[in-house]
mmCIF file of C-alpha atoms in Angstrom:
data_model
loop_
_atom_site.group_PDB
_atom_site.id
_atom_site.type_symbol
_atom_site.label_atom_id
_atom_site.label_comp_id
_atom_site.label_asym_id
_atom_site.label_seq_id
_atom_site.Cartn_x
_atom_site.Cartn_y
_atom_site.Cartn_z
ATOM 1 C CA UNK N 1 0.000 0.000 0.000
ATOM 2 C CA UNK N 2 0.857 3.697 0.055
ATOM 3 C CA UNK N 3 1.651 5.760 3.169
ATOM 4 C CA UNK N 4 1.562 9.580 3.218
ATOM 5 C CA UNK N 5 4.061 11.812 5.000
ATOM 6 C CA UNK N 6 4.126 15.488 5.912
ATOM 7 C CA UNK N 7 6.679 17.121 3.587
ATOM 8 C CA UNK N 8 7.676 19.695 6.239
ATOM 9 C CA UNK N 9 7.958 17.530 9.344
ATOM 10 C CA UNK N 10 8.636 14.166 7.631
ATOM 11 C CA UNK N 11 6.152 12.581 10.018
ATOM 12 C CA UNK N 12 3.453 10.131 8.900
ATOM 13 C CA UNK N 13 0.013 11.692 8.376
ATOM 14 C CA UNK N 14 -1.818 8.467 9.164
ATOM 15 C CA UNK N 15 -3.440 8.441 5.738
ATOM 16 C CA UNK N 16 -2.933 5.332 3.633
ATOM 17 C CA UNK N 17 -4.056 3.712 0.403
ATOM 18 C CA UNK N 18 -4.467 -0.071 0.302
ATOM 19 C CA UNK N 19 -2.894 -0.451 -3.118
ATOM 20 C CA UNK N 20 0.245 0.258 -5.068
ATOM 21 C CA UNK N 21 3.925 -0.383 -5.605
ATOM 22 C CA UNK N 22 4.049 2.762 -7.798
ATOM 23 C CA UNK N 23 2.279 6.053 -7.029
ATOM 24 C CA UNK N 24 2.052 9.383 -8.898
ATOM 25 C CA UNK N 25 0.185 12.646 -8.251
ATOM 26 C CA UNK N 26 -1.374 14.859 -10.890
ATOM 27 C CA UNK N 27 0.244 18.315 -11.028
ATOM 28 C CA UNK N 28 -2.702 19.950 -9.224
ATOM 29 C CA UNK N 29 -2.920 17.196 -6.608
ATOM 30 C CA UNK N 30 -6.529 16.404 -7.523
ATOM 31 C CA UNK N 31 -5.791 12.817 -8.531
ATOM 32 C CA UNK N 32 -3.482 10.024 -7.404
ATOM 33 C CA UNK N 33 -2.700 6.989 -9.541
ATOM 34 C CA UNK N 34 -1.383 3.738 -8.121
ATOM 35 C CA UNK N 35 -0.127 0.664 -9.935
ATOM 36 C CA UNK N 36 0.877 -2.707 -8.560
ATOM 37 C CA UNK N 37 3.141 -5.414 -9.930
ATOM 38 C CA UNK N 38 1.331 -7.876 -7.650
ATOM 39 C CA UNK N 39 -2.250 -7.586 -8.915
ATOM 40 C CA UNK N 40 -1.349 -5.878 -12.247
ATOM 41 C CA UNK N 41 -3.996 -3.197 -11.699
ATOM 42 C CA UNK N 42 -3.984 0.579 -12.136
ATOM 43 C CA UNK N 43 -6.281 2.587 -9.861
ATOM 44 C CA UNK N 44 -7.236 6.246 -9.558
ATOM 45 C CA UNK N 45 -8.005 8.033 -6.287
ATOM 46 C CA UNK N 46 -9.277 11.445 -5.252
ATOM 47 C CA UNK N 47 -6.189 13.342 -4.104
ATOM 48 C CA UNK N 48 -7.992 15.019 -1.200
ATOM 49 C CA UNK N 49 -10.398 12.394 0.127
ATOM 50 C CA UNK N 50 -8.508 9.272 -1.079
ATOM 51 C CA UNK N 51 -11.816 7.875 -2.341
ATOM 52 C CA UNK N 52 -11.481 5.517 -5.343
ATOM 53 C CA UNK N 53 -12.307 6.966 -8.775
ATOM 54 C CA UNK N 54 -13.925 4.594 -11.254
ATOM 55 C CA UNK N 55 -12.960 0.986 -11.785
ATOM 56 C CA UNK N 56 -9.426 -0.411 -11.780
ATOM 57 C CA UNK N 57 -7.711 -1.166 -15.100
ATOM 58 C CA UNK N 58 -5.978 -4.492 -15.703
ATOM 59 C CA UNK N 59 -2.511 -4.588 -17.252
ATOM 60 C CA UNK N 60 -0.287 -7.511 -18.342
ATOM 61 C CA UNK N 61 2.453 -8.924 -16.159
ATOM 62 C CA UNK N 62 5.425 -6.547 -16.073
ATOM 63 C CA UNK N 63 6.532 -3.183 -14.724
ATOM 64 C CA UNK N 64 3.737 -0.602 -14.897
ATOM 65 C CA UNK N 65 4.524 3.119 -15.293
ATOM 66 C CA UNK N 66 1.664 5.660 -14.957
ATOM 67 C CA UNK N 67 2.048 9.326 -15.968
ATOM 68 C CA UNK N 68 -0.438 12.211 -15.814
ATOM 69 C CA UNK N 69 -0.865 14.730 -18.598
ATOM 70 C CA UNK N 70 0.130 18.316 -17.780
ATOM 71 C CA UNK N 71 -3.493 19.320 -17.157
ATOM 72 C CA UNK N 72 -4.166 16.215 -15.030
ATOM 73 C CA UNK N 73 -7.150 15.141 -17.145
ATOM 74 C CA UNK N 74 -5.521 12.049 -18.643
ATOM 75 C CA UNK N 75 -3.394 9.232 -17.264
ATOM 76 C CA UNK N 76 -1.067 7.426 -19.638
ATOM 77 C CA UNK N 77 -0.017 3.918 -18.580
ATOM 78 C CA UNK N 78 2.673 1.790 -20.161
ATOM 79 C CA UNK N 79 3.616 -1.719 -19.193
ATOM 80 C CA UNK N 80 6.700 -3.739 -20.100
ATOM 81 C CA UNK N 81 4.189 -6.486 -20.832
ATOM 82 C CA UNK N 82 3.722 -4.620 -24.132
ATOM 83 C CA UNK N 83 0.632 -2.506 -23.531
ATOM 84 C CA UNK N 84 -0.225 1.215 -23.643
ATOM 85 C CA UNK N 85 -3.522 2.735 -22.479
ATOM 86 C CA UNK N 86 -4.799 6.234 -21.701
ATOM 87 C CA UNK N 87 -7.400 6.763 -18.965
ATOM 88 C CA UNK N 88 -9.782 9.639 -18.300
ATOM 89 C CA UNK N 89 -8.542 10.794 -14.900
ATOM 90 C CA UNK N 90 -11.968 12.137 -13.896
ATOM 91 C CA UNK N 91 -13.764 8.809 -14.377
ATOM 92 C CA UNK N 92 -11.095 6.113 -14.677
ATOM 93 C CA UNK N 93 -12.507 5.117 -18.073
ATOM 94 C CA UNK N 94 -10.115 3.851 -20.774
ATOM 95 C CA UNK N 95 -10.199 6.321 -23.676
ATOM 96 C CA UNK N 96 -7.365 4.880 -25.791
ATOM 97 C CA UNK N 97 -5.925 1.375 -25.984
ATOM 98 C CA UNK N 98 -3.199 0.610 -28.516
ATOM 99 C CA UNK N 99 -3.209 -3.091 -27.743
ATOM 100 C CA UNK N 100 0.089 -4.968 -27.935
ATOM 101 C CA UNK N 101 3.089 -2.647 -28.447
ATOM 102 C CA UNK N 102 6.764 -3.657 -28.218
ATOM 103 C CA UNK N 103 8.805 -1.448 -25.831
ATOM 104 C CA UNK N 104 5.783 0.800 -25.172
ATOM 105 C CA UNK N 105 6.005 4.540 -24.492
ATOM 106 C CA UNK N 106 3.609 7.311 -23.555
ATOM 107 C CA UNK N 107 4.877 10.897 -23.420
ATOM 108 C CA UNK N 108 2.846 14.067 -22.826
ATOM 109 C CA UNK N 109 3.822 17.553 -23.956
ATOM 110 C CA UNK N 110 3.934 20.112 -21.142
ATOM 111 C CA UNK N 111 2.204 22.617 -23.414
ATOM 112 C CA UNK N 112 0.195 22.278 -26.588
ATOM 113 C CA UNK N 113 -2.050 19.419 -25.453
ATOM 114 C CA UNK N 114 -0.287 16.609 -27.351
ATOM 115 C CA UNK N 115 0.917 13.122 -26.523
ATOM 116 C CA UNK N 116 2.999 10.430 -28.176
ATOM 117 C CA UNK N 117 1.820 6.831 -27.924
ATOM 118 C CA UNK N 118 3.685 3.889 -29.382
ATOM 119 C CA UNK N 119 6.920 1.951 -29.271
ATOM 120 C CA UNK N 120 9.629 0.520 -31.506
ATOM 121 C CA UNK N 121 7.137 -0.833 -34.049
ATOM 122 C CA UNK N 122 4.395 1.819 -34.215
ATOM 123 C CA UNK N 123 3.879 5.374 -33.006
ATOM 124 C CA UNK N 124 1.622 8.376 -33.366
ATOM 125 C CA UNK N 125 0.819 11.888 -32.173
ATOM 126 C CA UNK N 126 -2.562 12.375 -30.495
ATOM 127 C CA UNK N 127 -4.502 15.278 -29.041
ATOM 128 C CA UNK N 128 -4.765 14.819 -25.284
ATOM 129 C CA UNK N 129 -8.272 16.239 -24.864
ATOM 130 C CA UNK N 130 -10.021 14.528 -27.776
ATOM 131 C CA UNK N 131 -7.827 11.465 -28.260
ATOM 132 C CA UNK N 132 -7.797 12.256 -31.983
ATOM 133 C CA UNK N 133 -4.793 10.890 -33.845
ATOM 134 C CA UNK N 134 -3.011 13.619 -35.777
ATOM 135 C CA UNK N 135 -0.396 11.554 -37.577
ATOM 136 C CA UNK N 136 1.778 8.449 -37.625
ATOM 137 C CA UNK N 137 5.432 8.704 -36.656
ATOM 138 C CA UNK N 138 6.448 5.095 -37.150
ATOM 139 C CA UNK N 139 8.277 3.189 -34.463
ATOM 140 C CA UNK N 140 10.826 5.026 -32.321
ATOM 141 C CA UNK N 141 13.275 4.179 -29.543
ATOM 142 C CA UNK N 142 12.891 7.384 -27.522
ATOM 143 C CA UNK N 143 10.878 10.587 -27.877
ATOM 144 C CA UNK N 144 10.790 14.073 -26.317
ATOM 145 C CA UNK N 145 8.631 17.164 -26.763
ATOM 146 C CA UNK N 146 10.120 20.636 -26.613
ATOM 147 C CA UNK N 147 8.936 22.654 -23.570
ATOM 148 C CA UNK N 148 6.464 24.653 -25.690
ATOM 149 C CA UNK N 149 5.106 21.468 -27.287
ATOM 150 C CA UNK N 150 5.792 22.648 -30.819
ATOM 151 C CA UNK N 151 8.721 20.363 -31.644
ATOM 152 C CA UNK N 152 9.281 16.644 -31.245
ATOM 153 C CA UNK N 153 12.591 14.762 -31.115
ATOM 154 C CA UNK N 154 12.375 11.171 -32.387
ATOM 155 C CA UNK N 155 15.178 8.657 -31.892
ATOM 156 C CA UNK N 156 15.719 6.140 -34.695
ATOM 157 C CA UNK N 157 18.675 3.710 -34.773
ATOM 158 C CA UNK N 158 21.381 5.861 -33.240
ATOM 159 C CA UNK N 159 20.175 9.223 -34.503
ATOM 160 C CA UNK N 160 17.616 11.943 -33.857
ATOM 161 C CA UNK N 161 15.145 13.753 -36.081
ATOM 162 C CA UNK N 162 13.411 16.950 -34.933
ATOM 163 C CA UNK N 163 9.980 17.617 -36.402
ATOM 164 C CA UNK N 164 7.080 19.977 -35.941
ATOM 165 C CA UNK N 165 4.951 18.022 -33.479
ATOM 166 C CA UNK N 166 1.631 18.475 -35.264
ATOM 167 C CA UNK N 167 2.634 18.438 -38.926
ATOM 168 C CA UNK N 168 5.694 16.181 -38.894
ATOM 169 C CA UNK N 169 7.686 18.669 -40.971
ATOM 170 C CA UNK N 170 11.436 18.175 -40.431
ATOM 171 C CA UNK N 171 12.980 21.281 -38.846
ATOM 172 C CA UNK N 172 16.691 20.363 -38.920
ATOM 173 C CA UNK N 173 19.064 17.831 -40.505
ATOM 174 C CA UNK N 174 19.322 14.345 -39.036
ATOM 175 C CA UNK N 175 21.601 14.267 -35.986
ATOM 176 C CA UNK N 176 23.683 11.102 -35.913
ATOM 177 C CA UNK N 177 24.684 9.728 -32.519
ATOM 178 C CA UNK N 178 26.149 6.221 -32.603
ATOM 179 C CA UNK N 179 24.996 3.455 -30.305
ATOM 180 C CA UNK N 180 21.683 3.065 -28.520
ATOM 181 C CA UNK N 181 20.275 6.334 -27.198
ATOM 182 C CA UNK N 182 18.528 6.319 -23.834
ATOM 183 C CA UNK N 183 18.525 10.076 -23.143
ATOM 184 C CA UNK N 184 16.970 12.805 -25.295
ATOM 185 C CA UNK N 185 16.017 16.130 -23.699
ATOM 186 C CA UNK N 186 15.358 19.691 -24.881
ATOM 187 C CA UNK N 187 16.740 22.718 -23.067
ATOM 188 C CA UNK N 188 14.157 25.026 -21.443
ATOM 189 C CA UNK N 189 14.223 27.405 -24.435
ATOM 190 C CA UNK N 190 14.097 24.591 -27.006
ATOM 191 C CA UNK N 191 17.283 25.780 -28.727
ATOM 192 C CA UNK N 192 19.430 22.862 -27.610
ATOM 193 C CA UNK N 193 18.971 19.089 -27.509
ATOM 194 C CA UNK N 194 20.923 16.725 -25.254
ATOM 195 C CA UNK N 195 21.454 13.094 -26.282
ATOM 196 C CA UNK N 196 23.352 10.279 -24.543
ATOM 197 C CA UNK N 197 23.510 6.515 -24.492
ATOM 198 C CA UNK N 198 25.448 3.284 -24.887
ATOM 199 C CA UNK N 199 28.533 4.748 -26.565
ATOM 200 C CA UNK N 200 29.457 6.551 -23.346
ATOM 201 C CA UNK N 201 29.028 9.977 -24.931
ATOM 202 C CA UNK N 202 26.657 12.888 -24.282
ATOM 203 C CA UNK N 203 26.251 15.436 -27.085
ATOM 204 C CA UNK N 204 24.639 18.886 -27.092
ATOM 205 C CA UNK N 205 23.028 19.864 -30.393
ATOM 206 C CA UNK N 206 21.725 23.067 -31.953
ATOM 207 C CA UNK N 207 18.096 22.262 -32.774
ATOM 208 C CA UNK N 208 17.992 24.707 -35.695
ATOM 209 C CA UNK N 209 21.125 23.545 -37.538
ATOM 210 C CA UNK N 210 21.472 19.956 -36.314
ATOM 211 C CA UNK N 211 25.133 20.591 -35.470
ATOM 212 C CA UNK N 212 26.925 19.673 -32.248
ATOM 213 C CA UNK N 213 27.737 22.838 -30.280
ATOM 214 C CA UNK N 214 30.228 21.483 -27.713
ATOM 215 C CA UNK N 215 32.904 18.798 -27.571
ATOM 216 C CA UNK N 216 31.466 15.393 -26.719
ATOM 217 C CA UNK N 217 31.072 14.718 -22.988
ATOM 218 C CA UNK N 218 32.627 11.283 -22.448
ATOM 219 C CA UNK N 219 32.256 8.537 -19.850
ATOM 220 C CA UNK N 220 33.988 5.174 -19.603
ATOM 221 C CA UNK N 221 30.675 3.354 -20.005
ATOM 222 C CA UNK N 222 27.016 3.777 -20.893
ATOM 223 C CA UNK N 223 25.636 7.223 -19.959
ATOM 224 C CA UNK N 224 22.606 6.235 -17.877
ATOM 225 C CA UNK N 225 21.414 9.756 -17.013
ATOM 226 C CA UNK N 226 21.920 13.269 -18.333
ATOM 227 C CA UNK N 227 19.997 16.487 -17.855
ATOM 228 C CA UNK N 228 19.969 20.277 -17.809
ATOM 229 C CA UNK N 229 19.981 22.427 -14.676
ATOM 230 C CA UNK N 230 16.745 24.424 -14.137
ATOM 231 C CA UNK N 231 18.469 27.546 -15.498
ATOM 232 C CA UNK N 232 19.727 25.626 -18.544
ATOM 233 C CA UNK N 233 23.334 26.756 -18.124
ATOM 234 C CA UNK N 234 24.691 23.477 -16.726
ATOM 235 C CA UNK N 235 24.549 19.821 -17.779
ATOM 236 C CA UNK N 236 25.073 16.861 -15.465
ATOM 237 C CA UNK N 237 25.812 13.324 -16.658
ATOM 238 C CA UNK N 238 26.103 9.972 -14.881
ATOM 239 C CA UNK N 239 27.670 6.821 -16.344
ATOM 240 C CA UNK N 240 28.126 3.167 -15.574
ATOM 241 C CA UNK N 241 31.774 4.038 -14.925
ATOM 242 C CA UNK N 242 30.530 5.305 -11.553
ATOM 243 C CA UNK N 243 31.186 8.969 -12.336
ATOM 244 C CA UNK N 244 28.846 11.954 -12.054
ATOM 245 C CA UNK N 245 29.984 14.939 -14.099
#
């Protein structure tokens, strides 16, 4: 189950939920989603009263990862058991179900009301509110929206393409990064893109030209995490060589 703690005193509040090995809040705190690898269910709860919302949703055996949309009205759920669904967070009703998807992903834009649903075999851009599919992207390995939701970075076989999120129009040349990419992230202003992965290298790109703008940041093993500081003027990387830079 889930226990709740006071963030100021670090003391237990006494409030609990009887379900979940994974828990996420919506940004406004109005909804809580729990998922369990034991019963393979996803459940929604009222964030204030902890009352259940709607019926639970069954998922295949595997790790379950829930994620709320920026407005908190939708819950995307992916499972390593090759399934992707989107729930209405107000009712718990399933509004989209892609069925079986290899290496499934669900990613919401922070602005613009868009989401990517798919995996390595299929993929598409959908409107969050209506669930309407805008276009196919094909299968991808990783995906990231720019902070304003206007651009989309798609990882294909050791390289990245940046497109207009709605139209699919390419906005820069293909950016080749060898090896398997596990990190792709836009800077806060959308002018830079950070990629990293199995070749032990992190690269910072100019999103307009598709050119690298700094020397490669190297580790002695797979780069397992990389990200920008909140101000966007620093980058931190962590590798399997045990180093944080």
